[in-house]
């Protein structure tokens, strides 16, 4: 229990929602701020920035995924530190800063992490693998519903992680000062290719789902055709390149380090999620 109110940026998202639920269950006050929350906050409207950090000393941040948005997040951090913020837990991405990450989205991700470290704030950085919830709530949901995972991931594998595991790590980081100055990389317990993901989803949902491998530019064109902003579609293409190039086929033990237990498995997550009706036709 703490008397502090924790600011949650991205509190309605795939991770932020679970961070908020867990903090509230422990009696911690939270201040949600996003475009649709009572306390309006928009990365693209700087007039909304200062009011959300006023009176706040601890924040959880899920930054935008595209490079221009990340640069805005860097500016926000500097402004928030000047406005009294003292502690920040950042949702970053696994592999940011590793050799061979030649894409702008990783370069900007590293710049954002460095801005956090240089901000004078007490920080914790959490770098998760790709989320399982992308298949139930985000990029890949429509593909799952259509029975075809149309993705440019080649035959590379990824150790998908449950955002509930990420949220538990975030809550530990937000509440326990022993995590200050630490960077944690998190993954699920095993790597799965898109073909293996399709097979797990087929078993859990009870409908056939197959992987249709797209070329990267074909994938961008499809996403833009469905209404995704080009910058976001290109960021997704570049993030997927790391899977396609087999550079993400390793496990990270951040969940064990912080929580002292193993992360949840994809098959268990898929069965549990199917039972909630997430993929009901
Ligand atoms: N997906 C993955 O596999 C993966 C893996 C590693 C790291 N990441 C990182 O995770 C972060 C995304 O976190 P998430 O997936 O938990 O979030 P998310 O599900 O994408 O949710 C986005 C949240 O941000 C808010 N938001 C969207 N646009 C906004 C804007 N212009 N201004 C203010 N708030 C805005 C949304 O609420 P409103 O709609 O109300 O504004 C929502 O609460 C990204 O930085 C990404 O790089 C993702």
mmCIF file of C-alpha atoms and ligand atoms in Angstrom:
data_model
loop_
_atom_site.group_PDB
_atom_site.id
_atom_site.type_symbol
_atom_site.label_atom_id
_atom_site.label_comp_id
_atom_site.label_asym_id
_atom_site.label_seq_id
_atom_site.Cartn_x
_atom_site.Cartn_y
_atom_site.Cartn_z
ATOM 1 C CA UNK A 1 0.000 0.000 0.000
ATOM 2 C CA UNK A 2 1.297 3.455 -0.846
ATOM 3 C CA UNK A 3 -0.071 6.993 -0.612
ATOM 4 C CA UNK A 4 1.370 7.864 -3.997
ATOM 5 C CA UNK A 5 -0.813 8.233 -7.089
ATOM 6 C CA UNK A 6 0.841 6.484 -10.024
ATOM 7 C CA UNK A 7 0.393 7.960 -13.491
ATOM 8 C CA UNK A 8 -0.339 5.344 -16.160
ATOM 9 C CA UNK A 9 0.302 6.414 -19.742
ATOM 10 C CA UNK A 10 -1.302 3.850 -22.042
ATOM 11 C CA UNK A 11 -3.550 2.573 -19.245
ATOM 12 C CA UNK A 12 -6.183 1.162 -21.571
ATOM 13 C CA UNK A 13 -3.671 -0.794 -23.621
ATOM 14 C CA UNK A 14 -2.550 -4.411 -23.649
ATOM 15 C CA UNK A 15 -0.077 -3.942 -20.793
ATOM 16 C CA UNK A 16 -1.269 -0.747 -19.095
ATOM 17 C CA UNK A 17 -4.722 -2.201 -18.441
ATOM 18 C CA UNK A 18 -3.247 -5.075 -16.430
ATOM 19 C CA UNK A 19 -0.811 -2.759 -14.639
ATOM 20 C CA UNK A 20 -3.744 -0.573 -13.583
ATOM 21 C CA UNK A 21 -5.878 -3.526 -12.408
ATOM 22 C CA UNK A 22 -3.033 -4.910 -10.319
ATOM 23 C CA UNK A 23 -2.167 -1.567 -8.730
ATOM 24 C CA UNK A 24 -5.806 -0.854 -7.910
ATOM 25 C CA UNK A 25 -6.217 -4.346 -6.397
ATOM 26 C CA UNK A 26 -3.389 -3.430 -4.006
ATOM 27 C CA UNK A 27 -5.101 -0.188 -3.075
ATOM 28 C CA UNK A 28 -2.684 2.024 -5.017
ATOM 29 C CA UNK A 29 -4.224 5.163 -6.502
ATOM 30 C CA UNK A 30 -3.793 5.476 -10.265
ATOM 31 C CA UNK A 31 -4.210 8.326 -12.705
ATOM 32 C CA UNK A 32 -4.967 7.040 -16.204
ATOM 33 C CA UNK A 33 -4.126 9.424 -19.010
ATOM 34 C CA UNK A 34 -4.790 8.827 -22.704
ATOM 35 C CA UNK A 35 -6.882 10.284 -25.524
ATOM 36 C CA UNK A 36 -10.068 8.592 -24.310
ATOM 37 C CA UNK A 37 -9.605 8.815 -20.529
ATOM 38 C CA UNK A 38 -11.242 11.393 -18.275
ATOM 39 C CA UNK A 39 -7.781 12.958 -17.892
ATOM 40 C CA UNK A 40 -7.057 13.611 -21.595
ATOM 41 C CA UNK A 41 -3.488 13.073 -22.749
ATOM 42 C CA UNK A 42 -2.265 12.954 -26.341
ATOM 43 C CA UNK A 43 1.325 12.453 -27.476
ATOM 44 C CA UNK A 44 0.432 14.720 -30.417
ATOM 45 C CA UNK A 45 -1.047 17.585 -28.344
ATOM 46 C CA UNK A 46 1.641 19.065 -26.098
ATOM 47 C CA UNK A 47 -0.907 21.236 -24.280
ATOM 48 C CA UNK A 48 -2.152 18.036 -22.608
ATOM 49 C CA UNK A 49 1.273 17.015 -21.262
ATOM 50 C CA UNK A 50 1.948 19.189 -18.223
ATOM 51 C CA UNK A 51 -1.424 18.752 -16.451
ATOM 52 C CA UNK A 52 -1.104 14.957 -16.303
ATOM 53 C CA UNK A 53 2.216 14.996 -14.437
ATOM 54 C CA UNK A 54 1.345 17.788 -12.012
ATOM 55 C CA UNK A 55 1.373 16.387 -8.461
ATOM 56 C CA UNK A 56 2.701 13.011 -9.629
ATOM 57 C CA UNK A 57 6.054 11.523 -8.653
ATOM 58 C CA UNK A 58 5.838 8.017 -10.233
ATOM 59 C CA UNK A 59 4.756 7.040 -13.748
ATOM 60 C CA UNK A 60 4.426 3.982 -15.982
ATOM 61 C CA UNK A 61 4.909 4.757 -19.659
ATOM 62 C CA UNK A 62 3.913 2.743 -22.735
ATOM 63 C CA UNK A 63 5.377 5.000 -25.431
ATOM 64 C CA UNK A 64 4.232 5.215 -29.063
ATOM 65 C CA UNK A 65 5.631 2.487 -31.321
ATOM 66 C CA UNK A 66 6.676 4.717 -34.255
ATOM 67 C CA UNK A 67 9.927 6.764 -34.329
ATOM 68 C CA UNK A 68 8.313 10.253 -34.490
ATOM 69 C CA UNK A 69 6.129 9.297 -31.533
ATOM 70 C CA UNK A 70 9.153 8.040 -29.596
ATOM 71 C CA UNK A 71 10.882 11.377 -30.119
ATOM 72 C CA UNK A 72 7.818 13.050 -28.633
ATOM 73 C CA UNK A 73 8.060 10.697 -25.645
ATOM 74 C CA UNK A 74 11.677 11.856 -25.121
ATOM 75 C CA UNK A 75 10.509 15.481 -24.962
ATOM 76 C CA UNK A 76 7.695 14.506 -22.620
ATOM 77 C CA UNK A 77 10.136 12.857 -20.195
ATOM 78 C CA UNK A 78 12.289 15.976 -19.988
ATOM 79 C CA UNK A 79 9.225 18.121 -19.389
ATOM 80 C CA UNK A 80 7.816 15.719 -16.782
ATOM 81 C CA UNK A 81 11.123 15.667 -14.872
ATOM 82 C CA UNK A 82 11.083 19.477 -14.808
ATOM 83 C CA UNK A 83 7.477 19.326 -13.552
ATOM 84 C CA UNK A 84 8.353 17.200 -10.487
ATOM 85 C CA UNK A 85 8.239 13.586 -11.701
ATOM 86 C CA UNK A 86 10.844 11.503 -9.834
ATOM 87 C CA UNK A 87 10.358 7.868 -10.868
ATOM 88 C CA UNK A 88 9.619 6.308 -14.282
ATOM 89 C CA UNK A 89 9.100 2.706 -15.394
ATOM 90 C CA UNK A 90 9.434 2.468 -19.168
ATOM 91 C CA UNK A 91 7.965 -0.204 -21.426
ATOM 92 C CA UNK A 92 10.647 -0.640 -24.081
ATOM 93 C CA UNK A 93 11.293 -3.625 -26.375
ATOM 94 C CA UNK A 94 13.590 -6.643 -26.247
ATOM 95 C CA UNK A 95 16.626 -6.247 -28.413
ATOM 96 C CA UNK A 96 16.710 -2.436 -28.297
ATOM 97 C CA UNK A 97 20.391 -1.602 -28.372
ATOM 98 C CA UNK A 98 21.567 -5.067 -29.439
ATOM 99 C CA UNK A 99 24.015 -5.291 -32.348
ATOM 100 C CA UNK A 100 22.449 -5.708 -35.789
ATOM 101 C CA UNK A 101 19.292 -3.770 -34.978
ATOM 102 C CA UNK A 102 19.823 -1.464 -37.941
ATOM 103 C CA UNK A 103 16.257 -0.233 -38.210
ATOM 104 C CA UNK A 104 15.199 3.259 -37.194
ATOM 105 C CA UNK A 105 12.564 1.919 -34.822
ATOM 106 C CA UNK A 106 15.295 0.246 -32.703
ATOM 107 C CA UNK A 107 17.635 3.227 -32.962
ATOM 108 C CA UNK A 108 14.888 5.533 -31.687
ATOM 109 C CA UNK A 109 13.985 2.991 -29.016
ATOM 110 C CA UNK A 110 17.558 3.164 -27.752
ATOM 111 C CA UNK A 111 17.519 6.963 -27.856
ATOM 112 C CA UNK A 112 14.353 6.908 -25.784
ATOM 113 C CA UNK A 113 15.947 4.591 -23.207
ATOM 114 C CA UNK A 114 18.994 6.883 -23.068
ATOM 115 C CA UNK A 115 16.748 9.915 -22.593
ATOM 116 C CA UNK A 116 15.170 8.135 -19.614
ATOM 117 C CA UNK A 117 18.593 7.334 -18.149
ATOM 118 C CA UNK A 118 19.801 10.931 -18.670
ATOM 119 C CA UNK A 119 16.623 12.511 -17.291
ATOM 120 C CA UNK A 120 17.680 12.546 -13.649
ATOM 121 C CA UNK A 121 14.654 10.363 -12.815
ATOM 122 C CA UNK A 122 14.884 7.088 -10.902
ATOM 123 C CA UNK A 123 14.209 4.673 -13.744
ATOM 124 C CA UNK A 124 13.514 1.037 -14.528
ATOM 125 C CA UNK A 125 13.444 -0.177 -18.141
ATOM 126 C CA UNK A 126 11.538 -3.304 -19.134
ATOM 127 C CA UNK A 127 12.235 -4.838 -22.554
ATOM 128 C CA UNK A 128 9.666 -7.499 -23.411
ATOM 129 C CA UNK A 129 9.501 -9.855 -26.388
ATOM 130 C CA UNK A 130 6.471 -9.723 -28.728
ATOM 131 C CA UNK A 131 3.140 -9.936 -26.917
ATOM 132 C CA UNK A 132 0.803 -12.962 -27.129
ATOM 133 C CA UNK A 133 -2.045 -10.434 -26.939
ATOM 134 C CA UNK A 134 -1.157 -9.153 -30.439
ATOM 135 C CA UNK A 135 -3.230 -12.148 -31.615
ATOM 136 C CA UNK A 136 -6.240 -11.380 -29.425
ATOM 137 C CA UNK A 137 -6.302 -7.574 -29.188
ATOM 138 C CA UNK A 138 -4.071 -5.969 -31.759
ATOM 139 C CA UNK A 139 -2.087 -6.268 -35.013
ATOM 140 C CA UNK A 140 -2.932 -9.915 -35.709
ATOM 141 C CA UNK A 141 -6.483 -10.151 -34.331
ATOM 142 C CA UNK A 142 -8.228 -9.645 -37.681
ATOM 143 C CA UNK A 143 -5.980 -12.287 -39.279
ATOM 144 C CA UNK A 144 -6.875 -14.787 -36.569
ATOM 145 C CA UNK A 145 -10.570 -14.081 -37.088
ATOM 146 C CA UNK A 146 -10.143 -14.500 -40.860
ATOM 147 C CA UNK A 147 -8.334 -17.829 -40.322
ATOM 148 C CA UNK A 148 -5.176 -16.609 -42.073
ATOM 149 C CA UNK A 149 -2.201 -15.110 -40.245
ATOM 150 C CA UNK A 150 -0.963 -12.826 -43.036
ATOM 151 C CA UNK A 151 2.405 -11.662 -41.683
ATOM 152 C CA UNK A 152 5.949 -11.022 -42.961
ATOM 153 C CA UNK A 153 7.729 -13.076 -40.290
ATOM 154 C CA UNK A 154 9.275 -15.698 -42.598
ATOM 155 C CA UNK A 155 10.050 -18.912 -40.720
ATOM 156 C CA UNK A 156 11.620 -17.102 -37.784
ATOM 157 C CA UNK A 157 10.514 -17.812 -34.215
ATOM 158 C CA UNK A 158 9.736 -15.519 -31.273
ATOM 159 C CA UNK A 159 9.405 -16.232 -27.521
ATOM 160 C CA UNK A 160 5.959 -14.574 -27.256
ATOM 161 C CA UNK A 161 5.121 -13.223 -23.789
ATOM 162 C CA UNK A 162 1.817 -12.796 -21.946
ATOM 163 C CA UNK A 163 1.191 -9.109 -21.126
ATOM 164 C CA UNK A 164 -0.082 -10.228 -17.702
ATOM 165 C CA UNK A 165 3.477 -11.382 -16.944
ATOM 166 C CA UNK A 166 4.793 -8.028 -18.164
ATOM 167 C CA UNK A 167 2.253 -6.208 -15.977
ATOM 168 C CA UNK A 168 3.333 -8.157 -12.879
ATOM 169 C CA UNK A 169 6.936 -7.172 -13.540
ATOM 170 C CA UNK A 170 5.880 -3.532 -14.049
ATOM 171 C CA UNK A 171 3.978 -3.463 -10.757
ATOM 172 C CA UNK A 172 6.981 -4.900 -8.901
ATOM 173 C CA UNK A 173 9.173 -2.259 -10.543
ATOM 174 C CA UNK A 174 6.753 0.562 -9.685
ATOM 175 C CA UNK A 175 6.379 -0.426 -6.027
ATOM 176 C CA UNK A 176 9.800 -1.722 -4.994
ATOM 177 C CA UNK A 177 12.778 0.676 -5.088
ATOM 178 C CA UNK A 178 15.202 -2.261 -5.431
ATOM 179 C CA UNK A 179 14.398 -2.208 -9.172
ATOM 180 C CA UNK A 180 15.663 1.369 -9.650
ATOM 181 C CA UNK A 181 18.449 1.519 -12.257
ATOM 182 C CA UNK A 182 17.681 -1.985 -13.616
ATOM 183 C CA UNK A 183 16.944 -3.014 -17.214
ATOM 184 C CA UNK A 184 15.035 -6.294 -17.535
ATOM 185 C CA UNK A 185 14.566 -8.321 -20.727
ATOM 186 C CA UNK A 186 11.490 -10.555 -20.662
ATOM 187 C CA UNK A 187 10.333 -13.427 -22.849
ATOM 188 C CA UNK A 188 7.928 -16.329 -22.736
ATOM 189 C CA UNK A 189 9.226 -19.838 -21.966
ATOM 190 C CA UNK A 190 9.686 -21.040 -25.588
ATOM 191 C CA UNK A 191 10.001 -19.723 -29.127
ATOM 192 C CA UNK A 192 7.270 -20.361 -31.701
ATOM 193 C CA UNK A 193 7.254 -19.709 -35.446
ATOM 194 C CA UNK A 194 4.114 -18.273 -37.023
ATOM 195 C CA UNK A 195 3.275 -21.775 -38.266
ATOM 196 C CA UNK A 196 3.492 -23.053 -34.671
ATOM 197 C CA UNK A 197 1.443 -20.087 -33.438
ATOM 198 C CA UNK A 198 -1.225 -20.882 -36.049
ATOM 199 C CA UNK A 199 -1.291 -24.489 -34.902
ATOM 200 C CA UNK A 200 -1.648 -23.520 -31.193
ATOM 201 C CA UNK A 201 -4.438 -21.076 -32.050
ATOM 202 C CA UNK A 202 -6.206 -23.705 -34.177
ATOM 203 C CA UNK A 203 -6.137 -26.101 -31.202
ATOM 204 C CA UNK A 204 -7.314 -23.491 -28.699
ATOM 205 C CA UNK A 205 -10.019 -21.847 -30.801
ATOM 206 C CA UNK A 206 -11.232 -24.949 -32.626
ATOM 207 C CA UNK A 207 -11.198 -23.305 -36.069
ATOM 208 C CA UNK A 208 -8.487 -23.759 -38.707
ATOM 209 C CA UNK A 209 -5.934 -20.937 -38.748
ATOM 210 C CA UNK A 210 -2.982 -21.043 -41.134
ATOM 211 C CA UNK A 211 0.075 -18.885 -41.606
ATOM 212 C CA UNK A 212 0.310 -17.067 -44.955
ATOM 213 C CA UNK A 213 3.824 -15.683 -45.309
ATOM 214 C CA UNK A 214 3.896 -12.193 -46.839
ATOM 215 C CA UNK A 215 6.811 -10.279 -48.290
ATOM 216 C CA UNK A 216 7.588 -7.207 -46.142
ATOM 217 C CA UNK A 217 6.324 -4.621 -48.656
ATOM 218 C CA UNK A 218 3.232 -6.698 -49.347
ATOM 219 C CA UNK A 219 2.564 -6.667 -45.598
ATOM 220 C CA UNK A 220 2.937 -2.864 -45.351
ATOM 221 C CA UNK A 221 0.555 -2.428 -48.316
ATOM 222 C CA UNK A 222 -2.059 -4.692 -46.687
ATOM 223 C CA UNK A 223 -1.842 -2.868 -43.347
ATOM 224 C CA UNK A 224 -2.122 0.548 -44.992
ATOM 225 C CA UNK A 225 -5.035 -0.821 -47.041
ATOM 226 C CA UNK A 226 -6.786 -1.706 -43.768
ATOM 227 C CA UNK A 227 -6.272 1.856 -42.518
ATOM 228 C CA UNK A 228 -3.015 1.659 -40.509
ATOM 229 C CA UNK A 229 -0.865 4.824 -40.675
ATOM 230 C CA UNK A 230 2.099 4.162 -43.024
ATOM 231 C CA UNK A 231 4.642 4.978 -40.269
ATOM 232 C CA UNK A 232 3.121 2.396 -37.965
ATOM 233 C CA UNK A 233 2.921 -0.219 -40.765
ATOM 234 C CA UNK A 234 6.590 0.376 -41.618
ATOM 235 C CA UNK A 235 7.608 0.163 -37.957
ATOM 236 C CA UNK A 236 5.780 -3.161 -37.739
ATOM 237 C CA UNK A 237 7.563 -4.386 -40.885
ATOM 238 C CA UNK A 238 10.934 -3.465 -39.360
ATOM 239 C CA UNK A 239 10.138 -4.997 -35.989
ATOM 240 C CA UNK A 240 9.058 -8.196 -37.746
ATOM 241 C CA UNK A 241 12.311 -8.259 -39.733
ATOM 242 C CA UNK A 242 14.074 -9.213 -36.522
ATOM 243 C CA UNK A 243 11.873 -12.309 -36.234
ATOM 244 C CA UNK A 244 12.167 -13.027 -39.981
ATOM 245 C CA UNK A 245 15.970 -12.849 -39.760
ATOM 246 C CA UNK A 246 16.016 -15.362 -36.856
ATOM 247 C CA UNK A 247 17.502 -12.782 -34.505
ATOM 248 C CA UNK A 248 14.886 -13.200 -31.808
ATOM 249 C CA UNK A 249 15.272 -16.931 -31.224
ATOM 250 C CA UNK A 250 16.567 -16.731 -27.676
ATOM 251 C CA UNK A 251 14.954 -16.646 -24.241
ATOM 252 C CA UNK A 252 15.309 -13.900 -21.629
ATOM 253 C CA UNK A 253 14.848 -14.547 -17.920
ATOM 254 C CA UNK A 254 13.469 -11.208 -16.667
ATOM 255 C CA UNK A 255 10.233 -12.762 -15.400
ATOM 256 C CA UNK A 256 12.205 -15.230 -13.265
ATOM 257 C CA UNK A 257 14.603 -12.478 -12.102
ATOM 258 C CA UNK A 258 11.824 -10.163 -10.926
ATOM 259 C CA UNK A 259 8.984 -12.540 -9.984
ATOM 260 C CA UNK A 260 10.899 -15.707 -9.086
ATOM 261 C CA UNK A 261 8.726 -17.900 -11.316
ATOM 262 C CA UNK A 262 8.572 -19.024 -14.945
ATOM 263 C CA UNK A 263 6.600 -17.027 -17.532
ATOM 264 C CA UNK A 264 3.287 -18.363 -18.865
ATOM 265 C CA UNK A 265 3.215 -20.572 -21.961
ATOM 266 C CA UNK A 266 1.550 -19.687 -25.276
ATOM 267 C CA UNK A 267 -0.696 -22.787 -25.335
ATOM 268 C CA UNK A 268 -2.059 -22.034 -21.829
ATOM 269 C CA UNK A 269 -2.606 -18.396 -22.731
ATOM 270 C CA UNK A 270 -4.406 -19.339 -25.984
ATOM 271 C CA UNK A 271 -6.755 -21.786 -24.215
ATOM 272 C CA UNK A 272 -7.505 -19.311 -21.432
ATOM 273 C CA UNK A 273 -8.134 -16.499 -23.926
ATOM 274 C CA UNK A 274 -10.376 -18.680 -26.099
ATOM 275 C CA UNK A 275 -12.500 -19.436 -23.009
ATOM 276 C CA UNK A 276 -13.107 -15.669 -22.517
ATOM 277 C CA UNK A 277 -14.752 -15.539 -25.967
ATOM 278 C CA UNK A 278 -12.046 -13.251 -27.385
ATOM 279 C CA UNK A 279 -12.206 -15.028 -30.748
ATOM 280 C CA UNK A 280 -15.907 -15.951 -30.768
ATOM 281 C CA UNK A 281 -17.295 -15.448 -34.264
HETATM 282 N N1 LIG B 1 3.036 -5.379 -29.266
HETATM 283 C C1 LIG B 1 4.182 -5.980 -28.954
HETATM 284 O O1 LIG B 1 4.381 -7.162 -29.224
HETATM 285 C C2 LIG B 1 5.257 -5.193 -28.240
HETATM 286 C C3 LIG B 1 6.452 -5.840 -27.856
HETATM 287 C C4 LIG B 1 7.430 -5.114 -27.160
HETATM 288 C C5 LIG B 1 7.203 -3.763 -26.869
HETATM 289 N N2 LIG B 1 6.042 -3.163 -27.282
HETATM 290 C C6 LIG B 1 5.826 -1.744 -26.970
HETATM 291 O O2 LIG B 1 4.631 -1.589 -26.234
HETATM 292 C C7 LIG B 1 4.155 -0.248 -26.402
HETATM 293 C C8 LIG B 1 2.664 -0.297 -26.569
HETATM 294 O O3 LIG B 1 2.111 -0.774 -25.364
HETATM 295 P P1 LIG B 1 0.748 -1.564 -25.328
HETATM 296 O O4 LIG B 1 0.781 -2.590 -26.435
HETATM 297 O O5 LIG B 1 0.492 -1.991 -23.946
HETATM 298 O O6 LIG B 1 -0.255 -0.414 -25.719
HETATM 299 P P2 LIG B 1 -1.481 -0.522 -26.698
HETATM 300 O O7 LIG B 1 -2.278 -1.765 -26.434
HETATM 301 O O8 LIG B 1 -0.989 -0.272 -28.097
HETATM 302 O O9 LIG B 1 -2.353 0.687 -26.183
HETATM 303 C C9 LIG B 1 -1.995 1.964 -26.489
HETATM 304 C C10 LIG B 1 -2.415 2.835 -25.312
HETATM 305 O O10 LIG B 1 -1.913 4.131 -25.549
HETATM 306 C C11 LIG B 1 -2.998 5.038 -25.703
HETATM 307 N N3 LIG B 1 -2.702 5.873 -26.870
HETATM 308 C C12 LIG B 1 -2.723 5.540 -28.181
HETATM 309 N N4 LIG B 1 -2.409 6.607 -28.928
HETATM 310 C C13 LIG B 1 -2.217 7.632 -28.069
HETATM 311 C C14 LIG B 1 -1.890 9.008 -28.238
HETATM 312 N N5 LIG B 1 -1.727 9.577 -29.443
HETATM 313 N N6 LIG B 1 -1.739 9.758 -27.132
HETATM 314 C C15 LIG B 1 -1.917 9.226 -25.894
HETATM 315 N N7 LIG B 1 -2.223 7.938 -25.663
HETATM 316 C C16 LIG B 1 -2.388 7.165 -26.758
HETATM 317 C C17 LIG B 1 -4.271 4.212 -25.880
HETATM 318 O O11 LIG B 1 -5.405 4.803 -25.293
HETATM 319 P P3 LIG B 1 -6.343 5.842 -26.083
HETATM 320 O O12 LIG B 1 -6.832 5.160 -27.310
HETATM 321 O O13 LIG B 1 -7.404 6.163 -25.088
HETATM 322 O O14 LIG B 1 -5.474 7.036 -26.390
HETATM 323 C C18 LIG B 1 -3.897 2.945 -25.123
HETATM 324 O O15 LIG B 1 -4.139 3.134 -23.748
HETATM 325 C C19 LIG B 1 4.906 0.318 -27.604
HETATM 326 O O16 LIG B 1 5.863 1.228 -27.124
HETATM 327 C C20 LIG B 1 5.597 -0.902 -28.203
HETATM 328 O O17 LIG B 1 6.805 -0.555 -28.824
HETATM 329 C C21 LIG B 1 5.072 -3.837 -27.936
#
